[in-house]
Amino acid sequence: MSSRTGHAAGTRDHVDPRKVDPRKEAPMELQPLLHDLLAATMAPTQAWSGPDGQVRACGAQGYYHGDVRVLSSAVVTVDGIEPETIAAGPAGPGAVEMLALLRRADGPGADPTLALRRLRTVAPGLVRERLELTCATAGPVTLLLEATFACDLADMDRVKMGQRPAPVPARGSGTPQADPAHADAASWAREDGTRVTLSGAGARVDLADPLAPRLSWRVTVTPGAPTVVGWEVAALVPGGVVGAPADPRPEWSTPAVTGDDRRLARLLERALEDLAGLRMSASFAPDDTFLAAGAPWFFTLFGRDSLWAARMLLPLGTDLAAGTLRVLAARQGTVVDDETAEQPGKILHEIRTKALDLGDGERVLPPVYYGTVDATPLWVCLLHDAWRWGLAADQVEALLPAMERALAWMTDYADSDGDGFLEYADTGGRGLANQGWKDSGDSVQWRDGSLAVGPIALCEVQGYAHEAALAGASLLEAFGRPGADTWRAWAAELAARFRATFWVEDELGPYPAIALDAAKRPVDTLTSNIGHLLGSGLLSPAEEAVVARRLGAPDMSSGYGLRTMSSTSGGYWPLRYHGGSVWAHDTAIAITGLARSGQTAEAARLVEGLLAAAEQLGYRLPELYSGAASAAAPTVVPYPAACRPQAWSAAAAVAVLTAALGLRPDVPGGVLRIEPPSPSPVGAVRVDGLRVAGAALLVQVDAQGAVVTAATGAAGVRIDARPAARAAGGPGR
């Protein structure tokens, strides 16, 4: 994601934002921390508050619509005192709930007898807050409940850079009042047509201070009779390139999961609720839905992220994959443009309403930016996988011309120096220095910690390209189009070149390097990138066994997932964005590859790590967290600037479920193979409500990985429940 480069530009090492740089005698601008904030999202709108539910004018807190902060403060008081929050958390899709005590207004005795329940719900363009007062006092209690607001209409990139724009004065609106300091509602506006309106039923709207408008209610709370007040903020930000989908219903099924490990069901439930709040459509393809990459900074279409999330969700249906494929195909590259990194056939990296300032004084990304080397082969892989899961033939066929252009890009443009590998370079000079999924400036390092010099050929991208070539060949052949043999031959040559070039060795044995540098030298750091090679067909079974052993070793497996970089590397640090942290989606990709290649013991170890982390994180897996060993810390250590919810992190729950069941679809071939690992990494599990070829699928396995039940209503699809691959007898063990 593009904002990751902000980490490379000096915002990665976070300190107390109250500290002052003595050289400037002004607050330092630091990227806001997110780890303890409450978030509610329903794209393209989101609300962020402190853990107590109050929205304060600091950091990333506020209500947002599109890329504009439409409210920067909302602080509640009762009789002039802030409530004491004792519990808070998610309350379903697009909602959070807080429970607070009002002890200053309480009755006598030690027990709290007056409470405030605050429910915040987010819908596209609208945030509502419901405040419910209840009491168990001896009699009625009369209170003054007030909420004070501020609005700065700040652009998202300014907030991310740590800037604190001044509040904008509010204006009154509604029925004329006898007192000019009061109105029916407060509103804010800016010249580009952005409009924000704050209203509260039954509230007195005080505009005596237009920078801090206030709603107030004089209420009497009676035992046994809740008193409810509230407000809503409606926002309009014109010209948005992405927005809410036309249909509010998710494109995927919601399966019922029961089994020995209850963590899996809870993780899936939380994940699907979070994903429902990330659904989006684009103005240029309004009928298609995709997943925004994540909140708060990535609330838009990202090629790589949206593709991976849709790919992981395929066992729940193909509609999301189809929408994602079509919306990205609608903006597939057609010309060569160094400023935008566009090339014919290339799939974009991200799209925004306007240019994005990365905050380092040098890099500004254009509104439509193509600086990614991996989205194009991943697009082909998703099309193939969706076809295998049962995407209708006419929908697949309609996308084949885009697929042929994507395949051609791999040879015509991605291999800029003709060495047979896909590489990247920022030819425009103002884009991303690194253009794989690890796109921070220091993500490609030598083992001693020094940075590699580009153009860079990443190892996992060669795996994606190999898989895309074989996938494309299968589709071309199935639909009677030419070129299948050519792409199979190209894939075989790529595998041979990779085998001869990428492998390096340390004191523990061989492994693939993370990349080749500009001089075509293998960059020798051991990283999680090699996990993406598993199941791509690029490696032989013996090579996959070697990779599995390296991933499962203590320097890579933290106990809470897969580290992005080996702890033995010179650049390792557990809180380094791409140099030692754990990313849930990265771990899930490795789990999928390990399961596909029969390396079930290592897959089970990583599954347990993700579930252990999820349990400690409230079952909402963030963008990333610390790579500190589970035995060395009392709990998961957060990466304090990590975003959440994050589409591919949430989708990791489905990837884990798929790997545990061993699902191998081939709807065009008329078969669904079920090959669960043995023993099952999650114990006995029953999943009802998966989808294959548009029909329901039920799968149940026992603790040893034997299929107990498997049934589908998909016409023409036979279930082949094969003997499980045993952990003790997998290749290379």
XYZ file of C-alpha atoms in Angstrom, residues 92 146 276 390 608 731:
6
model
C -21.688 -5.795 14.781
C -23.899 17.714 26.721
C -18.867 -6.163 5.461
C -17.437 -22.244 -10.243
C -1.999 -22.267 15.984
C 7.584 -34.725 1.842
